[in-house]
CSV table of C-alpha atoms and ligand atoms in Angstrom, one decimal:
chain,number,residue,atom,x,y,z
A,1,MET,CA,109.4,84.8,118.9
A,2,LYS,CA,106.3,84.1,116.1
A,3,LEU,CA,108.0,83.0,112.8
A,4,PRO,CA,107.4,86.5,110.2
A,5,TYR,CA,109.1,88.4,113.3
A,6,ARG,CA,112.0,85.8,113.4
A,7,GLU,CA,112.4,85.8,109.7
A,8,ALA,CA,111.8,90.0,109.4
A,9,VAL,CA,114.5,90.7,112.5
A,10,GLU,CA,117.0,87.8,110.9
A,11,ALA,CA,116.6,90.4,107.3
A,12,ILE,CA,116.6,93.8,108.7
A,13,CYS,CA,119.5,92.6,110.7
A,14,GLY,CA,121.4,91.6,107.4
A,15,ALA,CA,120.6,94.7,105.5
A,16,ASN,CA,122.1,97.9,105.6
A,17,ARG,CA,120.3,100.7,102.6
A,18,ILE,CA,116.7,99.9,103.7
A,19,MET,CA,113.8,102.0,102.0
A,20,LEU,CA,110.4,102.0,104.1
A,21,ALA,CA,107.7,102.8,102.0
A,22,ALA,CA,103.9,104.4,102.7
A,23,HIS,CA,100.6,104.3,100.4
A,24,VAL,CA,99.2,106.8,98.2
A,25,ASN,CA,97.1,108.8,99.8
A,26,PRO,CA,98.5,108.9,102.8
A,27,ASP,CA,97.0,108.5,106.9
A,28,GLY,CA,98.5,108.4,109.8
A,29,ASP,CA,98.8,104.6,110.0
A,30,THR,CA,100.8,104.3,106.9
A,31,LEU,CA,102.9,107.4,107.7
A,32,GLY,CA,103.4,106.5,111.7
A,33,CYS,CA,104.7,103.0,110.4
A,34,VAL,CA,107.4,103.8,108.4
A,35,LEU,CA,108.3,106.9,110.2
A,36,ALA,CA,108.4,104.4,113.5
A,37,LEU,CA,110.6,102.3,111.6
A,38,THR,CA,113.2,104.7,110.2
A,39,HIS,CA,113.8,106.6,113.8
A,40,ALA,CA,114.7,102.8,115.2
A,41,LEU,CA,117.0,101.6,112.2
A,42,ARG,CA,118.6,104.2,112.9
A,43,LEU,CA,119.0,104.0,116.0
A,44,LEU,CA,120.9,100.8,114.5
A,45,GLY,CA,123.0,102.5,112.1
A,46,LYS,CA,121.2,101.1,109.5
A,47,GLU,CA,120.7,104.0,106.1
A,48,ALA,CA,116.8,104.0,106.2
A,49,VAL,CA,114.9,106.3,104.0
A,50,PRO,CA,111.0,106.7,103.9
A,51,PHE,CA,109.4,107.6,100.9
A,52,SER,CA,105.5,108.4,100.3
A,53,ALA,CA,105.1,109.2,96.7
A,54,HIS,CA,102.1,111.4,97.6
A,55,GLY,CA,104.5,113.2,100.5
A,56,VAL,CA,103.3,114.6,104.1
A,57,PRO,CA,99.7,115.5,104.2
A,58,ASP,CA,99.4,118.8,106.2
A,59,ILE,CA,98.0,117.7,109.3
A,60,TYR,CA,100.7,114.7,109.8
A,61,ASP,CA,103.5,117.4,109.3
A,62,TRP,CA,105.0,117.6,112.4
A,63,MET,CA,105.1,114.0,113.6
A,64,PRO,CA,109.1,113.3,113.8
A,65,GLY,CA,111.1,112.3,110.6
A,66,ALA,CA,108.1,113.8,108.0
A,67,SER,CA,110.4,116.1,107.1
A,68,TRP,CA,113.4,112.5,105.6
A,69,VAL,CA,110.6,111.2,103.6
A,70,GLN,CA,111.2,111.5,100.0
A,71,THR,CA,108.7,111.4,97.1
A,72,ALA,CA,109.9,109.3,94.4
A,73,CYS,CA,112.7,106.8,94.6
A,74,GLU,CA,115.7,106.8,91.1
A,75,HIS,CA,117.9,104.6,93.4
A,76,HIS,CA,117.2,99.9,93.1
A,77,ASP,CA,120.4,99.5,95.4
A,78,PHE,CA,117.9,98.6,98.0
A,79,ASP,CA,118.8,95.7,99.9
A,80,LEU,CA,115.8,95.3,102.1
A,81,ALA,CA,112.2,96.9,101.0
A,82,ILE,CA,109.6,97.2,104.3
A,83,ILE,CA,105.9,98.7,103.1
A,84,CYS,CA,103.7,99.5,105.4
A,85,ASP,CA,100.5,98.9,105.3
A,86,ALA,CA,99.2,98.5,101.3
A,87,GLY,CA,97.0,95.6,100.2
A,88,ALA,CA,99.5,95.3,96.5
A,89,VAL,CA,102.8,96.8,95.9
A,90,ASN,CA,101.0,98.9,93.5
A,91,ARG,CA,99.0,101.4,96.4
A,92,ILE,CA,103.1,103.1,97.0
A,93,GLY,CA,102.4,104.0,94.2
A,94,SER,CA,104.2,104.0,91.1
A,95,ALA,CA,107.1,106.6,92.1
A,96,VAL,CA,108.5,104.8,94.6
A,97,ALA,CA,106.7,100.1,93.8
A,98,PRO,CA,109.4,99.9,91.0
A,99,ALA,CA,112.5,100.6,94.0
A,100,ALA,CA,111.0,98.4,96.9
A,101,GLU,CA,110.1,95.3,94.3
A,102,SER,CA,113.8,95.8,92.8
A,103,ALA,CA,114.8,95.4,96.4
A,104,ARG,CA,117.0,92.3,97.9
A,105,THR,CA,114.4,91.5,99.9
A,106,LEU,CA,110.6,92.2,100.4
A,107,ILE,CA,108.6,92.6,104.3
A,108,ASN,CA,104.7,92.9,103.7
A,109,ILE,CA,103.3,94.6,106.8
A,110,ASP,CA,99.9,95.0,106.8
A,111,HIS,CA,96.4,94.9,108.1
A,112,HIS,CA,94.0,95.1,104.6
A,113,VAL,CA,92.0,92.2,103.6
A,114,SER,CA,94.3,91.3,100.3
A,115,ASP,CA,93.6,89.4,97.5
A,116,GLY,CA,97.2,87.9,97.0
A,117,LEU,CA,99.8,88.8,99.3
A,118,PHE,CA,103.3,89.6,98.5
A,119,GLY,CA,106.6,89.3,99.5
A,120,ASP,CA,109.1,88.0,100.6
A,121,ILE,CA,108.4,87.6,104.1
A,122,GLN,CA,104.2,89.3,105.5
A,123,ILE,CA,103.5,89.7,109.0
A,124,VAL,CA,99.4,90.6,107.9
A,125,ASP,CA,96.9,90.4,110.0
A,126,GLN,CA,93.7,91.6,109.4
A,127,ARG,CA,92.7,91.4,113.2
A,128,SER,CA,95.1,94.5,114.1
A,129,ALA,CA,93.3,98.0,114.4
A,130,ALA,CA,96.3,99.3,113.1
A,131,THR,CA,99.1,98.3,110.5
A,132,ALA,CA,101.2,100.1,113.7
A,133,GLU,CA,100.1,97.2,116.1
A,134,LEU,CA,102.1,94.7,114.0
A,135,VAL,CA,105.3,97.4,113.8
A,136,TYR,CA,104.8,97.1,117.4
A,137,HIS,CA,105.5,94.3,117.6
A,138,LEU,CA,108.3,93.8,114.8
A,139,LEU,CA,110.3,96.9,117.1
A,140,ARG,CA,109.7,95.0,120.4
A,141,SER,CA,111.4,91.6,118.7
A,142,LEU,CA,114.0,93.5,117.0
A,143,GLN,CA,114.4,95.6,120.2
A,144,ALA,CA,115.4,91.7,122.0
A,145,ALA,CA,117.0,91.0,119.7
A,146,CYS,CA,119.5,93.6,119.1
A,147,HIS,CA,120.0,94.4,122.8
A,148,HIS,CA,119.4,98.5,121.5
A,149,HIS,CA,116.1,100.3,122.9
A,150,LEU,CA,113.9,101.5,119.9
A,151,LEU,CA,111.0,102.4,121.6
A,152,THR,CA,111.8,106.1,122.1
A,153,ASN,CA,109.4,108.7,122.5
A,154,GLU,CA,109.3,109.8,118.5
A,155,VAL,CA,108.4,106.2,118.2
A,156,ALA,CA,106.2,106.3,120.7
A,157,VAL,CA,104.4,108.9,118.9
A,158,CYS,CA,104.4,107.5,116.0
A,159,LEU,CA,102.7,104.6,116.9
A,160,MET,CA,100.5,106.3,118.3
A,161,THR,CA,99.3,108.7,115.5
A,162,GLY,CA,98.6,105.2,113.3
A,163,ILE,CA,96.5,103.2,115.7
A,164,ILE,CA,94.4,107.0,116.9
A,165,THR,CA,93.6,107.8,113.4
A,166,ASP,CA,92.8,104.1,112.5
A,167,THR,CA,90.3,103.6,115.1
A,168,GLY,CA,89.0,106.6,114.7
A,169,SER,CA,90.7,107.7,118.3
A,170,PHE,CA,89.5,104.0,119.6
A,171,ARG,CA,85.7,104.0,118.5
A,172,PHE,CA,86.0,101.5,115.8
A,173,LEU,CA,85.0,97.8,115.4
A,174,ASN,CA,88.6,97.0,115.5
A,175,VAL,CA,89.6,98.2,118.9
A,176,THR,CA,90.5,95.1,120.8
A,177,PRO,CA,91.5,94.9,124.9
A,178,HIS,CA,95.2,94.5,122.4
A,179,THR,CA,95.0,97.6,121.7
A,180,PHE,CA,94.3,99.4,124.8
A,181,SER,CA,97.5,97.6,126.6
A,182,LEU,CA,99.3,98.3,123.5
A,183,ALA,CA,98.6,102.1,123.7
A,184,ALA,CA,99.3,102.1,127.2
A,185,HIS,CA,102.1,101.1,126.7
A,186,LEU,CA,103.1,103.7,124.0
A,187,GLN,CA,101.8,106.0,126.6
A,188,ARG,CA,104.2,105.4,129.0
A,189,LEU,CA,106.6,105.7,126.6
A,190,GLY,CA,105.6,109.3,126.4
A,191,ALA,CA,103.4,109.5,123.5
A,192,ASP,CA,99.6,111.5,124.8
A,193,PRO,CA,96.9,111.0,122.9
A,194,ALA,CA,95.2,114.0,123.6
A,195,PRO,CA,98.2,116.2,121.7
A,196,ILE,CA,98.1,113.7,118.7
A,197,ALA,CA,94.3,114.5,118.7
A,198,GLU,CA,94.9,117.9,118.6
A,199,GLN,CA,97.7,118.0,115.5
A,200,VAL,CA,95.3,115.3,113.4
A,201,PHE,CA,91.7,116.1,114.4
A,202,GLU,CA,91.2,120.1,115.2
A,203,ASN,CA,94.4,122.0,113.5
A,204,ARG,CA,91.8,121.8,110.4
A,205,SER,CA,92.1,124.7,107.6
A,206,PHE,CA,88.9,126.7,106.9
A,207,ALA,CA,88.5,125.5,103.4
A,208,ALA,CA,88.2,122.2,104.8
A,209,LEU,CA,85.7,123.5,107.3
A,210,GLN,CA,84.2,124.8,104.1
A,211,LEU,CA,84.1,121.4,102.3
A,212,MET,CA,82.4,119.6,104.8
A,213,GLY,CA,80.2,122.7,104.6
A,214,LEU,CA,79.4,122.2,100.8
A,215,ALA,CA,79.5,118.0,101.3
A,216,ILE,CA,76.9,118.2,103.7
A,217,THR,CA,74.9,120.8,101.7
A,218,LYS,CA,74.7,118.3,98.5
A,219,MET,CA,74.2,115.4,100.4
A,220,SER,CA,72.0,113.0,98.9
A,221,ILE,CA,70.0,109.4,100.7
A,222,SER,CA,68.6,106.6,98.7
A,223,ALA,CA,65.3,106.0,98.7
A,224,ASP,CA,65.2,103.1,101.7
A,225,GLY,CA,67.7,105.3,103.7
A,226,GLN,CA,70.7,102.9,103.4
A,227,ILE,CA,73.1,104.7,101.6
A,228,ALA,CA,74.1,108.3,101.7
A,229,TRP,CA,76.7,109.9,99.6
A,230,SER,CA,77.7,113.1,98.3
A,231,ALA,CA,79.6,114.4,95.5
A,232,ILE,CA,82.5,117.2,95.1
A,233,SER,CA,83.7,118.4,92.0
A,234,PHE,CA,87.5,119.7,90.9
A,235,ASP,CA,85.9,122.5,90.0
A,236,ASP,CA,84.5,123.4,94.1
A,237,PHE,CA,88.5,122.2,95.2
A,238,GLN,CA,89.9,124.9,93.2
A,239,ARG,CA,86.7,127.6,93.9
A,240,LEU,CA,87.4,127.0,97.9
A,241,GLY,CA,90.9,126.5,97.9
A,242,ALA,CA,90.9,122.8,99.3
A,243,VAL,CA,92.8,119.4,98.5
A,244,ASP,CA,91.6,116.0,99.2
A,245,ALA,CA,93.4,115.6,102.1
A,246,ASP,CA,90.7,118.1,103.3
A,247,THR,CA,88.3,115.4,102.9
A,248,GLU,CA,89.2,113.7,106.1
A,249,GLY,CA,86.4,113.2,108.4
A,250,ILE,CA,83.4,114.2,105.6
A,251,VAL,CA,82.3,110.6,104.6
A,252,SER,CA,82.4,109.4,108.2
A,253,ASN,CA,79.5,112.2,108.4
A,254,LEU,CA,77.3,111.2,105.6
A,255,ARG,CA,77.1,106.9,107.3
A,256,SER,CA,76.7,108.4,111.1
A,257,ILE,CA,73.1,109.4,109.9
A,258,LYS,CA,70.5,107.1,111.6
A,259,GLY,CA,69.7,104.6,109.3
A,260,VAL,CA,72.4,104.6,107.3
A,261,LYS,CA,74.1,101.4,106.5
A,262,LEU,CA,76.7,102.9,104.1
A,263,GLY,CA,78.3,106.1,103.0
A,264,ILE,CA,80.1,107.4,99.9
A,265,LEU,CA,82.3,110.6,99.5
A,266,PHE,CA,83.0,110.9,95.5
A,267,ARG,CA,85.8,113.5,95.0
A,268,GLU,CA,86.5,114.2,91.5
A,269,VAL,CA,91.0,114.8,91.9
A,270,LYS,CA,91.8,116.1,88.4
A,271,PRO,CA,89.2,116.5,85.7
A,272,GLY,CA,87.7,112.9,84.4
A,273,THR,CA,89.2,110.8,87.8
A,274,VAL,CA,87.3,110.7,90.1
A,275,ARG,CA,88.1,109.0,94.2
A,276,ILE,CA,85.9,107.0,96.0
A,277,SER,CA,85.4,106.2,100.1
A,278,LEU,CA,83.3,104.0,101.5
A,279,ARG,CA,82.1,103.5,105.2
A,280,SER,CA,79.5,100.9,106.3
A,281,ARG,CA,78.8,99.7,109.2
A,282,GLU,CA,79.2,96.1,110.3
A,283,GLY,CA,77.2,93.8,108.4
A,284,CYS,CA,78.4,95.7,105.1
A,285,ASP,CA,81.5,94.3,103.8
A,286,VAL,CA,82.4,97.6,101.4
A,287,THR,CA,85.8,95.7,100.3
A,288,LYS,CA,82.7,93.7,97.4
A,289,ILE,CA,81.5,97.5,96.1
A,290,ALA,CA,85.3,98.6,96.0
A,291,ARG,CA,86.4,95.7,93.8
A,292,VAL,CA,84.1,95.5,91.4
A,293,PHE,CA,86.3,99.1,90.8
A,294,GLY,CA,89.4,97.7,90.7
A,295,GLY,CA,89.5,99.0,94.6
A,296,GLY,CA,89.7,97.1,97.9
A,297,GLY,CA,89.9,98.1,101.9
A,298,HIS,CA,88.9,96.6,105.2
A,299,LYS,CA,85.1,95.7,105.2
A,300,LEU,CA,84.5,98.3,106.7
A,301,ALA,CA,86.5,101.1,105.2
A,302,SER,CA,87.2,101.1,101.7
A,303,GLY,CA,88.1,103.2,98.6
A,304,CYS,CA,88.4,103.4,94.7
A,305,SER,CA,88.8,105.0,91.1
A,306,VAL,CA,86.6,105.4,88.6
A,307,GLU,CA,87.9,107.2,85.0
A,308,GLY,CA,85.0,109.8,83.5
A,309,THR,CA,82.8,112.4,84.6
A,310,LEU,CA,81.4,112.9,88.6
A,311,ASP,CA,77.7,111.7,87.7
A,312,ASP,CA,78.9,108.7,85.7
A,313,ALA,CA,80.7,107.6,89.0
A,314,VAL,CA,78.1,108.9,91.8
A,315,GLY,CA,75.6,106.7,89.1
A,316,LYS,CA,77.6,104.0,88.4
A,317,VAL,CA,78.2,102.8,92.3
A,318,VAL,CA,75.2,104.1,93.9
A,319,ALA,CA,73.7,101.6,91.2
A,320,GLU,CA,75.7,98.8,92.3
A,321,ALA,CA,75.9,99.0,96.4
A,322,THR,CA,71.9,100.0,95.9
A,323,ARG,CA,72.4,95.8,94.3
A,324,GLN,CA,74.9,94.5,97.5
A,325,VAL,CA,73.0,96.3,99.8
A,326,SER,CA,69.3,95.8,99.3
B,1,5GP,P1,89.8,106.1,101.3
B,1,5GP,O1,88.7,106.1,102.2
B,1,5GP,O2,90.4,106.5,103.8
B,1,5GP,O3,91.0,106.8,101.1
B,1,5GP,O4,90.5,104.6,102.3
B,1,5GP,C1,89.7,103.7,103.1
B,1,5GP,C2,90.6,102.1,103.1
B,1,5GP,O5,90.6,102.0,101.2
B,1,5GP,C3,92.1,102.6,103.3
B,1,5GP,O6,92.4,101.5,103.8
B,1,5GP,C4,92.5,102.3,101.9
B,1,5GP,O7,94.0,102.1,101.7
B,1,5GP,C5,91.7,101.6,101.0
B,1,5GP,N1,91.7,101.9,100.0
B,1,5GP,C6,90.9,103.2,99.2
B,1,5GP,N2,91.6,104.1,98.0
B,1,5GP,C7,91.6,103.0,97.8
B,1,5GP,C8,92.3,101.3,95.9
B,1,5GP,O8,92.1,103.0,94.4
B,1,5GP,N3,92.6,100.6,96.1
B,1,5GP,C9,92.3,99.7,97.2
B,1,5GP,N4,93.2,98.4,96.9
B,1,5GP,N5,92.2,100.5,98.9
B,1,5GP,C10,91.7,101.5,98.6
B,2,MN,MN1,95.6,101.1,108.0
C-alpha cells in the first residue's frame, strides 16, 4: 500500500468521530466522495458526519445519503476530518472550515492544481480525473486492512457520480484507461451509469433551460474569435426563478464554439458579487487567469469570484483573458 493511503487507513482506524467535508458550490465529485466515505465509515461503526456548506443541489438530492448532509458545524471535537476535492481549506466554507482545522488529524484528498498542500495526510494527484478515483483506492485499501466489505452499491453509485460529472461523461482530457477500469468495476458493483446520467443531466428545471437560452442569446465573442463569454445578472436569476446550480452546462456550451479556446460565464450571484467559471481547450491553462482574481481549479476548468458590478467583472476578466490567450 502506498504511503499516504497507509497513513490514511491508520488514521481512520484510530478515529471514532469523523467529519467529511465538500467544497462550496458542490458538484457530483465532491458530494460523491463525501457520501461514499460516510457510507463506508458508518459500515465500520464510525460516527461519520458529512458536511457541505452550500447543501446539496437538487440535481444531486437523490444520491444515497444526501439527507445526512449538514451545512454548518459547531462541534470542534472531531478525531479526524477528511476534506474531499478542495484545493484549499477555505474552499469548504466558513461554516465548516474551523471544525475541520481543529480536528486532531486532517486528511486532504484532491486532484486540483494547488499552490500549497494542506493537511496532515495528503492523497493528492492532479492526474486523477476525479477525486472519486482517489477515494476508490482509499476504500479498497481500507477494505483490505479491515477485512470488511465497503464497496457497496451505495458507495459505488456515489463514486460513479463523481467520475461521470468530473469527466463530462467520459469525454474530457482527464480520462485515462484507469478511469475506465475503475468505472467498469463500479458498474459491476451495481452502479449503472445511465440512471446516474439521467438524474444529473436529464432532470433539469424549466428555469434552468430558460437561463441557458438567455445566456446563449446574450453571449459575446472576441474579435479574434478565441474567447466567448456571457453574463447573467441577479435580476435575470430572480425573473426566471433560477438558482446558481442551474448554470451547470452553460459555460461548456460557450467553449464548444468552433475556434473558441476559452469560454467564460459571469453570474451575479448577489448584488455586488460575481462568480466566474472558466473553461478552456488544451493549450490554455485557465488556473492562471482564475488565480489573478483569487480563484483556482484545474487547467481546463477553473473559477473565481469578483466583488463589484457585472460590467466591471466582465471588463476586468475579459481583459486578463485576452492578455493571456493572445
Ligand atoms: P465551476 O466553474 O464549476 O464552479 O468550477 C470549476 C473548477 O474551479 C472546480 O474545480 C472548482 O473547484 C474550481 N473553482 C471554482 N471557483 C473557485 C474559487 O473561487 N476558488 C478556487 N480555488 N477554485 C475554484
Ligand atoms: Mn473534482
